[in-house]
Coordinates of C-alpha atoms and ligand atoms in Angstrom, one line a residue:
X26 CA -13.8 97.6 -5.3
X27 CA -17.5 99.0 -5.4
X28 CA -19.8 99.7 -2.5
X29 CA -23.0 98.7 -2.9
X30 CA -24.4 101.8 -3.7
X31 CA -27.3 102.1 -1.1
X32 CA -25.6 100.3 1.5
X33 CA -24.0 103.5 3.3
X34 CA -26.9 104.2 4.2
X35 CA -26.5 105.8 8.5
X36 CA -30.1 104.8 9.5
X37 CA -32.1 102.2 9.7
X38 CA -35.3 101.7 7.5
X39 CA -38.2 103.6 9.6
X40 CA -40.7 100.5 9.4
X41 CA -38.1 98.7 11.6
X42 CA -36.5 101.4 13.5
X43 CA -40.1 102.4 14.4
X44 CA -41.7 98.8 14.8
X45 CA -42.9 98.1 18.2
X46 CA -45.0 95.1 19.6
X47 CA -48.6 96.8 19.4
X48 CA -50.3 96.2 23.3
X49 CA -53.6 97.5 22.1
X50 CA -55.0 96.8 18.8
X51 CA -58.5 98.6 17.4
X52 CA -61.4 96.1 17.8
X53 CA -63.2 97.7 15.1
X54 CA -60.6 96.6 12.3
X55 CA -60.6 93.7 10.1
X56 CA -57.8 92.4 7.6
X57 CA -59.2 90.6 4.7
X58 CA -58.8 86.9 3.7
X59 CA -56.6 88.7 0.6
X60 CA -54.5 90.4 3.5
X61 CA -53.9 86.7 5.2
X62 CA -53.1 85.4 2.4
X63 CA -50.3 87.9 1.6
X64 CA -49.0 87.5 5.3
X65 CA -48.7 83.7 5.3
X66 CA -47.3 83.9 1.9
X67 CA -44.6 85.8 3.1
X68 CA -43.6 83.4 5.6
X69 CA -44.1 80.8 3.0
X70 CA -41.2 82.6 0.8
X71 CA -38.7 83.0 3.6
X72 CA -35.4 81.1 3.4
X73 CA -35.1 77.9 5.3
X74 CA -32.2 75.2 6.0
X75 CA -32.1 72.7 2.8
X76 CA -35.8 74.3 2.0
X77 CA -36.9 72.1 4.4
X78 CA -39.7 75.1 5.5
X79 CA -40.7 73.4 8.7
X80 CA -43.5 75.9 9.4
X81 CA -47.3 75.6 9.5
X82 CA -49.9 78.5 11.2
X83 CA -53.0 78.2 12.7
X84 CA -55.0 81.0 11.5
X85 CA -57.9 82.4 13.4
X86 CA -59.7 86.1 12.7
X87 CA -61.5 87.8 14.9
X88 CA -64.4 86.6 15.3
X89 CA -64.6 83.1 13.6
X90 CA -64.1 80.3 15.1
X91 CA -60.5 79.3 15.0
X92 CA -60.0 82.8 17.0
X93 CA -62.2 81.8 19.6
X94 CA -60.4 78.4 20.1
X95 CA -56.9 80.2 20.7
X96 CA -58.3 82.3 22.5
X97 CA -59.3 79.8 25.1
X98 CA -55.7 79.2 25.5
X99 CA -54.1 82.5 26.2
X100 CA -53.3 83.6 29.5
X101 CA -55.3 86.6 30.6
X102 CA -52.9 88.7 30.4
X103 CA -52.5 88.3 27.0
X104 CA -55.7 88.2 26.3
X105 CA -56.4 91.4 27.2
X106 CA -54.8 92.9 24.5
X107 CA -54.5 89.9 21.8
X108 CA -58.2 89.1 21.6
X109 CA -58.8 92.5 20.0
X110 CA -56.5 91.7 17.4
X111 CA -57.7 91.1 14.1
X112 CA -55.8 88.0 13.4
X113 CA -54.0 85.3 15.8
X114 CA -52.0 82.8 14.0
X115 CA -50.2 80.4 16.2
X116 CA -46.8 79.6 14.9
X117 CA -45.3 76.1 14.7
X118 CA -42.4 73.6 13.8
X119 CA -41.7 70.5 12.3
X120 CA -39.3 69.4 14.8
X121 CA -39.0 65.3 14.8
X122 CA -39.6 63.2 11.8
X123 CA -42.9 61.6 12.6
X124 CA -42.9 57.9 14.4
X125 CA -38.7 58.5 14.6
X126 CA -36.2 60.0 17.1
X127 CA -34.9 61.8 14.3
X128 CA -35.0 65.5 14.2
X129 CA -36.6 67.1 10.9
X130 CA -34.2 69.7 10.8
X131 CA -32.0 71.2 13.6
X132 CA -33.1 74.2 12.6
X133 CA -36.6 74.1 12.5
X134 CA -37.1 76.7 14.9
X135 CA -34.9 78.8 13.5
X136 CA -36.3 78.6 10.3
X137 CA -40.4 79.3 12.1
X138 CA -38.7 82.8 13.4
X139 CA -37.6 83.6 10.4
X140 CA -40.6 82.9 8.6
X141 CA -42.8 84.9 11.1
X142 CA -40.0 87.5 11.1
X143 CA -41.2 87.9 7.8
X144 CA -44.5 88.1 8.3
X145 CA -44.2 90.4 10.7
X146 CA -42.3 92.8 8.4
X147 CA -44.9 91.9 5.5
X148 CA -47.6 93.0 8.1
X149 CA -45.7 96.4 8.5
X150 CA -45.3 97.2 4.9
X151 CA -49.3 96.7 4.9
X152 CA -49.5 98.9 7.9
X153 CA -50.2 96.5 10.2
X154 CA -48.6 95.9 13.7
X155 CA -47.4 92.5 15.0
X156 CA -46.8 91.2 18.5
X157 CA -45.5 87.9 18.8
X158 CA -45.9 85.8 22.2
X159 CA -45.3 83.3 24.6
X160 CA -47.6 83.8 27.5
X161 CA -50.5 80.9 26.0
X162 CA -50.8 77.2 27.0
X163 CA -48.7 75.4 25.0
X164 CA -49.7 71.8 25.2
X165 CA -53.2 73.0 25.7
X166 CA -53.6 74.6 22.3
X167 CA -51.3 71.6 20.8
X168 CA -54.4 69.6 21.9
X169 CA -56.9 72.1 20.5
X170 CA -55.5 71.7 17.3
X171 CA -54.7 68.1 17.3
X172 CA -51.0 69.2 16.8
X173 CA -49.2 65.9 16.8
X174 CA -45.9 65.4 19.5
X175 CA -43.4 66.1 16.2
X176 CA -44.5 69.4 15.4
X177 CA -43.9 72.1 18.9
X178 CA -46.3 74.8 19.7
X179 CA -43.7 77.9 19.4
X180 CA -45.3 81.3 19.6
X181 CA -48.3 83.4 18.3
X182 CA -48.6 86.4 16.9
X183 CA -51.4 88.9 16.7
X184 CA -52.1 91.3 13.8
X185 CA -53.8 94.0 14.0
X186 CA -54.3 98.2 13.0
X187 CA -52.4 99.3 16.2
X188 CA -53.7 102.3 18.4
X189 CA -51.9 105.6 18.6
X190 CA -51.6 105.0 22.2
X191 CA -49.8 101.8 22.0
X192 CA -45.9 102.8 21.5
X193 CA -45.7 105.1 24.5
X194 CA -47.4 102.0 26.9
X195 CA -45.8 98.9 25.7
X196 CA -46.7 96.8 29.2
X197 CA -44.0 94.1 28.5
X198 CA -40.6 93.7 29.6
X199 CA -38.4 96.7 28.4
X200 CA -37.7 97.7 24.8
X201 CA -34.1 98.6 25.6
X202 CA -31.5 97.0 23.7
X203 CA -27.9 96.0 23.7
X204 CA -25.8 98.6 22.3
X205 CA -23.9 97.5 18.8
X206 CA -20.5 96.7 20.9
X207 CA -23.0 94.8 22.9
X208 CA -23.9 92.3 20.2
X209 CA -20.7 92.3 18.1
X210 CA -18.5 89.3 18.5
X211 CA -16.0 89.9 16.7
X212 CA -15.2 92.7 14.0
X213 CA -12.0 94.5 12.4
X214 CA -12.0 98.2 13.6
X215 CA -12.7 100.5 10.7
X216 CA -9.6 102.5 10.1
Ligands
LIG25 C1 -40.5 84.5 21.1 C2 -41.2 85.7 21.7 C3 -42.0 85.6 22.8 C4 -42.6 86.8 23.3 N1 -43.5 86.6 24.4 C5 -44.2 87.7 24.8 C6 -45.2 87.5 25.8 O1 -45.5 86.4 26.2 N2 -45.9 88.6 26.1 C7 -45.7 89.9 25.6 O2 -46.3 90.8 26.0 N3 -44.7 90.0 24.7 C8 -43.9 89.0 24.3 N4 -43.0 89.1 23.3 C9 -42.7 90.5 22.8 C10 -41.4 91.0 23.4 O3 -41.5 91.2 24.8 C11 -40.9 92.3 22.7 O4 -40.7 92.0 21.3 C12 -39.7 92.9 23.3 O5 -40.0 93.3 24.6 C13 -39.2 94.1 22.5 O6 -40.2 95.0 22.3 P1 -40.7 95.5 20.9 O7 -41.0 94.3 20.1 O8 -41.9 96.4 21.1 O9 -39.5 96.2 20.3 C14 -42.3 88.0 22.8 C15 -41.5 88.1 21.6 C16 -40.9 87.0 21.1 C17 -40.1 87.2 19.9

């Protein structure tokens, strides 16, 4: 047998072990259409059931006018921090075949995480910091959009330059996590 031969490795790679969910973004910074482009083309490239990629974004950067229309939508709590950001893109599924009862692919949500999962590493590796979100009215920006009843509203995420301040005062629920034993079903103990 051969290990792998970087896959010892004891640590985690520092842009994740070090990612937080930015709460204050600089207002002054701008990511250029180039920059989107690179983001949603890494959630474009990310692996999805059958390839059935059942993923489209509604982009919006500060200051134009998609931005401003889902940012009518967010609560104000999250618009307190997520209208500084330099990019919004609201994240959503192909869930029903359209006209049918059929679902487009069970794992259509699924497959949206993992495409903004890999945006939101992308956005790291261009030194950008990512928060996704819930706290927006769902069928409200469905509407705004004309987002039709087989496609579901999931999340958004804002993009941004982080500031310094923001991984000592994250303001949502705590960043604790399960401990490895925690999350491991099942798994032969190492002799
Ligand atoms: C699907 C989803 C929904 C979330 N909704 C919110 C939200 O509404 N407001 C918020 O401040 N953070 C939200 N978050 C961010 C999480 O609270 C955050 O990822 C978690 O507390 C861990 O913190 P960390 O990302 O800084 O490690 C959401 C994250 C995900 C993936």
């Amino acid at each position: 047998m051969t290990e792998c031969p970087t896959a010892g490795e004891p640590h985690v790679h520092p842009a994740l072990a070090g990612r937080v969910s930015p709460v204050s973004f600089d207002p002054e910074a701008t990511i250029p259409e180039t920059g989107v482009d690179v983001l949603l083309d890494a959630a474009r490239l990310a692996p999805s059931a059958g390839n059935s990629q059942p993923w489209m974004f509604v982009v919006g950067r500060r200051g134009d006018a998609i931005h401003a229309r889902i940012c009518r939508h967010l609560t104000p709590g999250s618009l307190r921090w997520a209208a500084d950001a330099s990019l919004l893109v609201v994240n959503i599924a192909h869930v029903m075949v359209e006209g049918t009862e059929w679902e487009y692919s069970e794992f259509a949500r699924y497959d949206l995480g993992q495409a903004v999962a890999h945006m939101t590493v992308q956005a790291l590796a261009m030194g950008l910091g990512a928060h996704q979100f819930r706290a927006f009215d769902r069928d409200g920006m469905a509407a705004e959009f004309a987002v039709p009843a087989e496609w579901e509203v999931t999340s958004v995420t804002a993009f941004g330059a982080a500031e310094a301040t923001s991984a000592t005062s994250y303001a949502g629920t705590s960043r604790q996590r399960l401990s490895l034993d925690e999350v491991t079903w099942a798994r032969a103990s190492a002799d």
